[in-house]
PDB file of C-alpha atoms in Angstrom:
ATOM      1  CA  MET A   6      11.810  22.157 -22.477  1.00 63.00           C
ATOM      2  CA  ALA A   7       7.936  22.388 -21.834  1.00 64.00           C
ATOM      3  CA  GLU A   8       7.853  18.824 -22.303  1.00 66.00           C
ATOM      4  CA  GLU A   9      10.374  17.866 -19.931  1.00 64.00           C
ATOM      5  CA  LYS A  10       8.825  20.034 -17.377  1.00 61.00           C
ATOM      6  CA  GLN A  11       5.365  18.009 -17.962  1.00 61.00           C
ATOM      7  CA  ARG A  12       6.967  14.871 -17.640  1.00 61.00           C
ATOM      8  CA  GLU A  13       8.561  16.083 -14.559  1.00 60.00           C
ATOM      9  CA  GLN A  14       5.215  16.979 -13.170  1.00 60.00           C
ATOM     10  CA  ALA A  15       3.441  14.050 -13.834  1.00 60.00           C
ATOM     11  CA  ASN A  16       5.961  11.836 -12.077  1.00 57.00           C
ATOM     12  CA  GLU A  17       5.038  14.071  -9.270  1.00 64.00           C
ATOM     13  CA  ASP A  18       1.902  13.625  -9.705  1.00 76.00           C
ATOM     14  CA  ARG A  19       1.934  10.082  -9.740  1.00 85.00           C
ATOM     15  CA  LYS A  20       0.738   8.410  -6.210  1.00 93.00           C
ATOM     16  CA  ALA A  21      -0.839   4.833  -5.413  1.00 95.00           C
ATOM     17  CA  VAL A  22      -2.397   3.666  -2.550  1.00 96.00           C
ATOM     18  CA  PHE A  23      -2.342   0.364  -1.154  1.00 97.00           C
ATOM     19  CA  LYS A  24      -4.560  -0.705   1.841  1.00 97.00           C
ATOM     20  CA  ILE A  25      -7.491  -3.005   3.020  1.00 96.00           C
ATOM     21  CA  PRO A  26     -10.441  -2.794   0.766  1.00 96.00           C
ATOM     22  CA  ASN A  27     -13.272  -0.673   2.703  1.00 95.00           C
ATOM     23  CA  THR A  28     -15.586  -4.059   1.985  1.00 97.00           C
ATOM     24  CA  ALA A  29     -13.590  -5.640   5.005  1.00 97.00           C
ATOM     25  CA  LEU A  30     -15.770  -3.041   7.575  1.00 97.00           C
ATOM     26  CA  LEU A  31     -18.737  -5.015   6.228  1.00 98.00           C
ATOM     27  CA  ALA A  32     -17.420  -8.106   7.986  1.00 97.00           C
ATOM     28  CA  ILE A  33     -16.766  -5.837  11.598  1.00 98.00           C
ATOM     29  CA  ALA A  34     -20.362  -4.677  11.190  1.00 98.00           C
ATOM     30  CA  PHE A  35     -21.635  -8.802  11.205  1.00 97.00           C
ATOM     31  CA  LEU A  36     -19.409  -8.921  14.087  1.00 97.00           C
ATOM     32  CA  VAL A  37     -21.378  -5.569  15.962  1.00 97.00           C
ATOM     33  CA  VAL A  38     -24.344  -7.124  15.199  1.00 97.00           C
ATOM     34  CA  CYS A  39     -23.504 -10.883  16.426  1.00 95.00           C
ATOM     35  CA  VAL A  40     -21.613  -9.228  19.853  1.00 95.00           C
ATOM     36  CA  THR A  41     -24.625  -7.230  20.519  1.00 95.00           C
ATOM     37  CA  PRO A  42     -27.101  -9.821  21.952  1.00 94.00           C
ATOM     38  CA  VAL A  43     -23.960 -11.002  24.184  1.00 93.00           C
ATOM     39  CA  ALA A  44     -22.934  -7.285  25.484  1.00 93.00           C
ATOM     40  CA  PHE A  45     -26.769  -6.558  26.492  1.00 92.00           C
ATOM     41  CA  GLY A  46     -27.592 -10.088  27.477  1.00 90.00           C
ATOM     42  CA  ASP A  47     -27.569 -11.452  31.242  1.00 89.00           C
ATOM     43  CA  VAL A  48     -24.087 -11.255  32.323  1.00 88.00           C
ATOM     44  CA  PRO A  49     -23.473  -7.680  33.345  1.00 88.00           C
ATOM     45  CA  TYR A  50     -20.448  -5.394  31.636  1.00 91.00           C
ATOM     46  CA  LEU A  51     -20.195  -7.278  28.546  1.00 94.00           C
ATOM     47  CA  GLN A  52     -20.407  -3.871  26.748  1.00 94.00           C
ATOM     48  CA  TRP A  53     -16.139  -4.228  26.579  1.00 95.00           C
ATOM     49  CA  LEU A  54     -16.718  -6.634  23.708  1.00 95.00           C
ATOM     50  CA  TYR A  55     -17.500  -3.806  21.462  1.00 96.00           C
ATOM     51  CA  LEU A  56     -13.763  -2.777  21.427  1.00 97.00           C
ATOM     52  CA  PHE A  57     -12.966  -5.781  19.643  1.00 97.00           C
ATOM     53  CA  PRO A  58     -14.821  -4.279  16.573  1.00 97.00           C
ATOM     54  CA  ILE A  59     -13.487  -0.753  16.997  1.00 97.00           C
ATOM     55  CA  ALA A  60     -10.083  -2.024  16.815  1.00 97.00           C
ATOM     56  CA  LEU A  61     -10.648  -4.126  13.823  1.00 97.00           C
ATOM     57  CA  ALA A  62     -11.989  -0.995  12.259  1.00 97.00           C
ATOM     58  CA  VAL A  63      -9.636   1.318  13.250  1.00 97.00           C
ATOM     59  CA  PHE A  64      -7.416  -0.755  11.739  1.00 97.00           C
ATOM     60  CA  VAL A  65      -8.865  -1.305   8.271  1.00 97.00           C
ATOM     61  CA  ILE A  66      -9.300   2.445   8.147  1.00 97.00           C
ATOM     62  CA  ARG A  67      -5.681   3.691   8.673  1.00 96.00           C
ATOM     63  CA  THR A  68      -3.408   1.031   7.802  1.00 97.00           C
ATOM     64  CA  ARG A  69      -2.085   1.580   4.313  1.00 97.00           C
ATOM     65  CA  THR A  70       1.327   1.874   2.138  1.00 97.00           C
ATOM     66  CA  THR A  71       0.976   4.938  -0.107  1.00 97.00           C
ATOM     67  CA  ALA A  72       3.933   5.466  -2.931  1.00 96.00           C
ATOM     68  CA  THR A  73       4.529   9.082  -4.350  1.00 95.00           C
ATOM     69  CA  ALA A  74       7.327  10.310  -6.534  1.00 92.00           C
ATOM     70  CA  LYS A  75       9.001  11.269  -3.130  1.00 94.00           C
ATOM     71  CA  GLY A  76       8.885   7.817  -1.326  1.00 95.00           C
ATOM     72  CA  LEU A  77       6.737   5.262   0.740  1.00 96.00           C
ATOM     73  CA  GLU A  78       4.653   6.701   3.479  1.00 97.00           C
ATOM     74  CA  VAL A  79       4.065   3.500   5.962  1.00 97.00           C
ATOM     75  CA  ARG A  80       0.621   3.999   8.064  1.00 97.00           C
ATOM     76  CA  THR A  81      -0.055   1.084  10.849  1.00 96.00           C
ATOM     77  CA  MET A  82      -2.328   1.158  13.330  1.00 94.00           C
ATOM     78  CA  PHE A  83      -0.294   3.416  15.777  1.00 94.00           C
ATOM     79  CA  GLY A  84       2.358   5.243  13.995  1.00 95.00           C
ATOM     80  CA  ARG A  85       3.717   6.581  10.689  1.00 96.00           C
ATOM     81  CA  LYS A  86       6.664   6.429   8.889  1.00 96.00           C
ATOM     82  CA  ASP A  87       7.680   8.077   5.651  1.00 96.00           C
ATOM     83  CA  LEU A  88      10.627   6.563   3.677  1.00 96.00           C
ATOM     84  CA  PRO A  89      12.180   8.544   1.159  1.00 96.00           C
ATOM     85  CA  TRP A  90      13.442   6.743  -2.232  1.00 94.00           C
ATOM     86  CA  THR A  91      17.100   7.556  -1.376  1.00 94.00           C
ATOM     87  CA  SER A  92      16.727   6.189   2.132  1.00 95.00           C
ATOM     88  CA  LEU A  93      15.858   2.608   0.509  1.00 94.00           C
ATOM     89  CA  LYS A  94      18.081  -0.073  -0.664  1.00 93.00           C
ATOM     90  CA  GLY A  95      15.650  -2.429  -2.044  1.00 91.00           C
ATOM     91  CA  LEU A  96      12.145  -4.347  -1.651  1.00 92.00           C
ATOM     92  CA  ALA A  97      12.748  -7.584   0.147  1.00 92.00           C
ATOM     93  CA  ILE A  98       9.675 -10.466  -0.752  1.00 91.00           C
ATOM     94  CA  THR A  99       8.638 -12.890   2.624  1.00 90.00           C
ATOM     95  CA  ASP A 100       7.854 -16.340   2.151  1.00 90.00           C
ATOM     96  CA  LYS A 101       3.853 -14.945   2.396  1.00 87.00           C
ATOM     97  CA  ALA A 102       4.661 -13.212  -0.465  1.00 85.00           C
ATOM     98  CA  LYS A 103       4.496  -9.931   1.339  1.00 91.00           C
ATOM     99  CA  VAL A 104       6.772  -6.944   0.783  1.00 94.00           C
ATOM    100  CA  GLN A 105       9.211  -5.460   2.956  1.00 95.00           C
ATOM    101  CA  ALA A 106      11.264  -1.940   2.732  1.00 95.00           C
ATOM    102  CA  VAL A 107      14.841  -2.643   3.222  1.00 95.00           C
ATOM    103  CA  LEU A 108      16.661   0.253   4.389  1.00 95.00           C
ATOM    104  CA  GLN A 109      20.476   1.348   3.859  1.00 95.00           C
ATOM    105  CA  ASP A 110      21.334   0.012   6.991  1.00 95.00           C
ATOM    106  CA  GLU A 111      19.728  -3.283   6.282  1.00 93.00           C
ATOM    107  CA  THR A 112      16.560  -2.522   8.459  1.00 95.00           C
ATOM    108  CA  LYS A 113      13.470  -3.698   7.186  1.00 96.00           C
ATOM    109  CA  VAL A 114       9.966  -2.172   7.592  1.00 96.00           C
ATOM    110  CA  ALA A 115       6.849  -4.348   6.449  1.00 96.00           C
ATOM    111  CA  LEU A 116       4.767  -2.580   4.033  1.00 96.00           C
ATOM    112  CA  PRO A 117       1.330  -3.195   4.109  1.00 95.00           C
ATOM    113  CA  ALA A 118      -1.263  -4.711   1.989  1.00 94.00           C
ATOM    114  CA  VAL A 119       1.405  -4.657  -0.882  1.00 95.00           C
ATOM    115  CA  ARG A 120       2.152  -7.857  -2.188  1.00 92.00           C
ATOM    116  CA  THR A 121       4.374  -8.747  -5.367  1.00 90.00           C
ATOM    117  CA  ARG A 122       1.811  -8.296  -7.776  1.00 90.00           C
ATOM    118  CA  HIS A 123       2.182  -4.511  -6.648  1.00 91.00           C
ATOM    119  CA  LEU A 124       5.750  -4.302  -7.550  1.00 91.00           C
ATOM    120  CA  PRO A 125       5.435  -2.628 -11.553  1.00 90.00           C
ATOM    121  CA  VAL A 126       3.049  -0.273  -9.832  1.00 91.00           C
ATOM    122  CA  ILE A 127       5.807   1.054  -7.176  1.00 92.00           C
ATOM    123  CA  SER A 128       8.041   0.862  -9.831  1.00 90.00           C
ATOM    124  CA  LEU A 129       6.067   3.116 -12.167  1.00 90.00           C
ATOM    125  CA  VAL A 130       5.454   5.968  -9.339  1.00 92.00           C
ATOM    126  CA  SER A 131       8.910   5.591  -8.209  1.00 89.00           C
ATOM    127  CA  ALA A 132      10.108   6.944 -11.420  1.00 85.00           C
ATOM    128  CA  GLY A 133      12.578   3.607 -12.157  1.00 82.00           C
ATOM    129  CA  ARG A 134      14.329   4.149  -8.288  1.00 86.00           C
ATOM    130  CA  MET A 135      12.820   0.959  -7.540  1.00 86.00           C
ATOM    131  CA  ALA A 136      13.511  -1.484 -10.660  1.00 82.00           C
ATOM    132  CA  ASP A 137      10.529  -3.727 -10.944  1.00 78.00           C
ATOM    133  CA  PRO A 138      11.690  -7.605 -11.227  1.00 76.00           C
ATOM    134  CA  SER A 139       8.567  -8.792 -13.350  1.00 71.00           C
ATOM    135  CA  GLY A 140      10.195  -6.526 -16.298  1.00 69.00           C
ATOM    136  CA  LEU A 141       6.410  -5.470 -16.837  1.00 65.00           C
ATOM    137  CA  THR A 142       7.107  -1.780 -16.991  1.00 62.00           C
ATOM    138  CA  ASP A 143      10.654  -2.273 -19.207  1.00 62.00           C
ATOM    139  CA  ASP A 144       9.121  -0.222 -22.285  1.00 61.00           C
ATOM    140  CA  VAL A 145       6.214   1.946 -20.608  1.00 56.00           C
ATOM    141  CA  THR A 146       8.295   4.776 -21.052  1.00 49.00           C
ATOM    142  CA  GLU A 147       9.891   3.610 -24.611  1.00 50.00           C
ATOM    143  CA  ALA A 148       7.578   4.589 -27.397  1.00 43.00           C
ATOM    144  CA  PRO A 149       6.476   1.452 -29.093  1.00 47.00           C
ATOM    145  CA  GLU A 150       8.289   0.948 -32.476  1.00 48.00           C
ATOM    146  CA  LYS A 151       5.796   0.897 -35.762  1.00 45.00           C
ATOM    147  CA  ARG A 152       6.059  -2.714 -37.066  1.00 45.00           C
ATOM    148  CA  ASP A 153       5.459  -3.305 -40.406  1.00 49.00           C
ATOM    149  CA  ASP A 154       1.813  -5.882 -40.612  1.00 52.00           C
ATOM    150  CA  SER A 155       1.585  -5.494 -44.466  1.00 51.00           C
ATOM    151  CA  GLY A 156       2.857  -9.186 -45.298  1.00 50.00           C
ATOM    152  CA  GLU A 157       5.615  -8.353 -47.965  1.00 46.00           C
TER     153      GLU A 157
END
């Protein structure tokens, strides 16, 4: 009984965050350095060019998909959606290896920063509610069988 509660607690604590790497902020910092001479050059009022790096930084920091035992949380630059596992029909893969969540009413929601290589992780976090098409997580919950390597 106690082991079962521990397993349930471990499944509830699982969490996977898929986001744009923070190293992208280095490229944005480089963009700020490149924009500075133009913004403060001979042409007045070009400081508005700083809006582009600021918008890119906000995009990199905010955009993410979080998978938990309860469902998926999709954060975009201007919004947030919670998708419980019960509301999902499945996952769809686009031509560019991006993943979309398909809801029960057949609408599709893009999952930012999630690619096909992340599907086994989503399957583990969802405790099997979303199947892993690669088959990598099929035997994770089962105990490995003992093999006889004695050579007899």
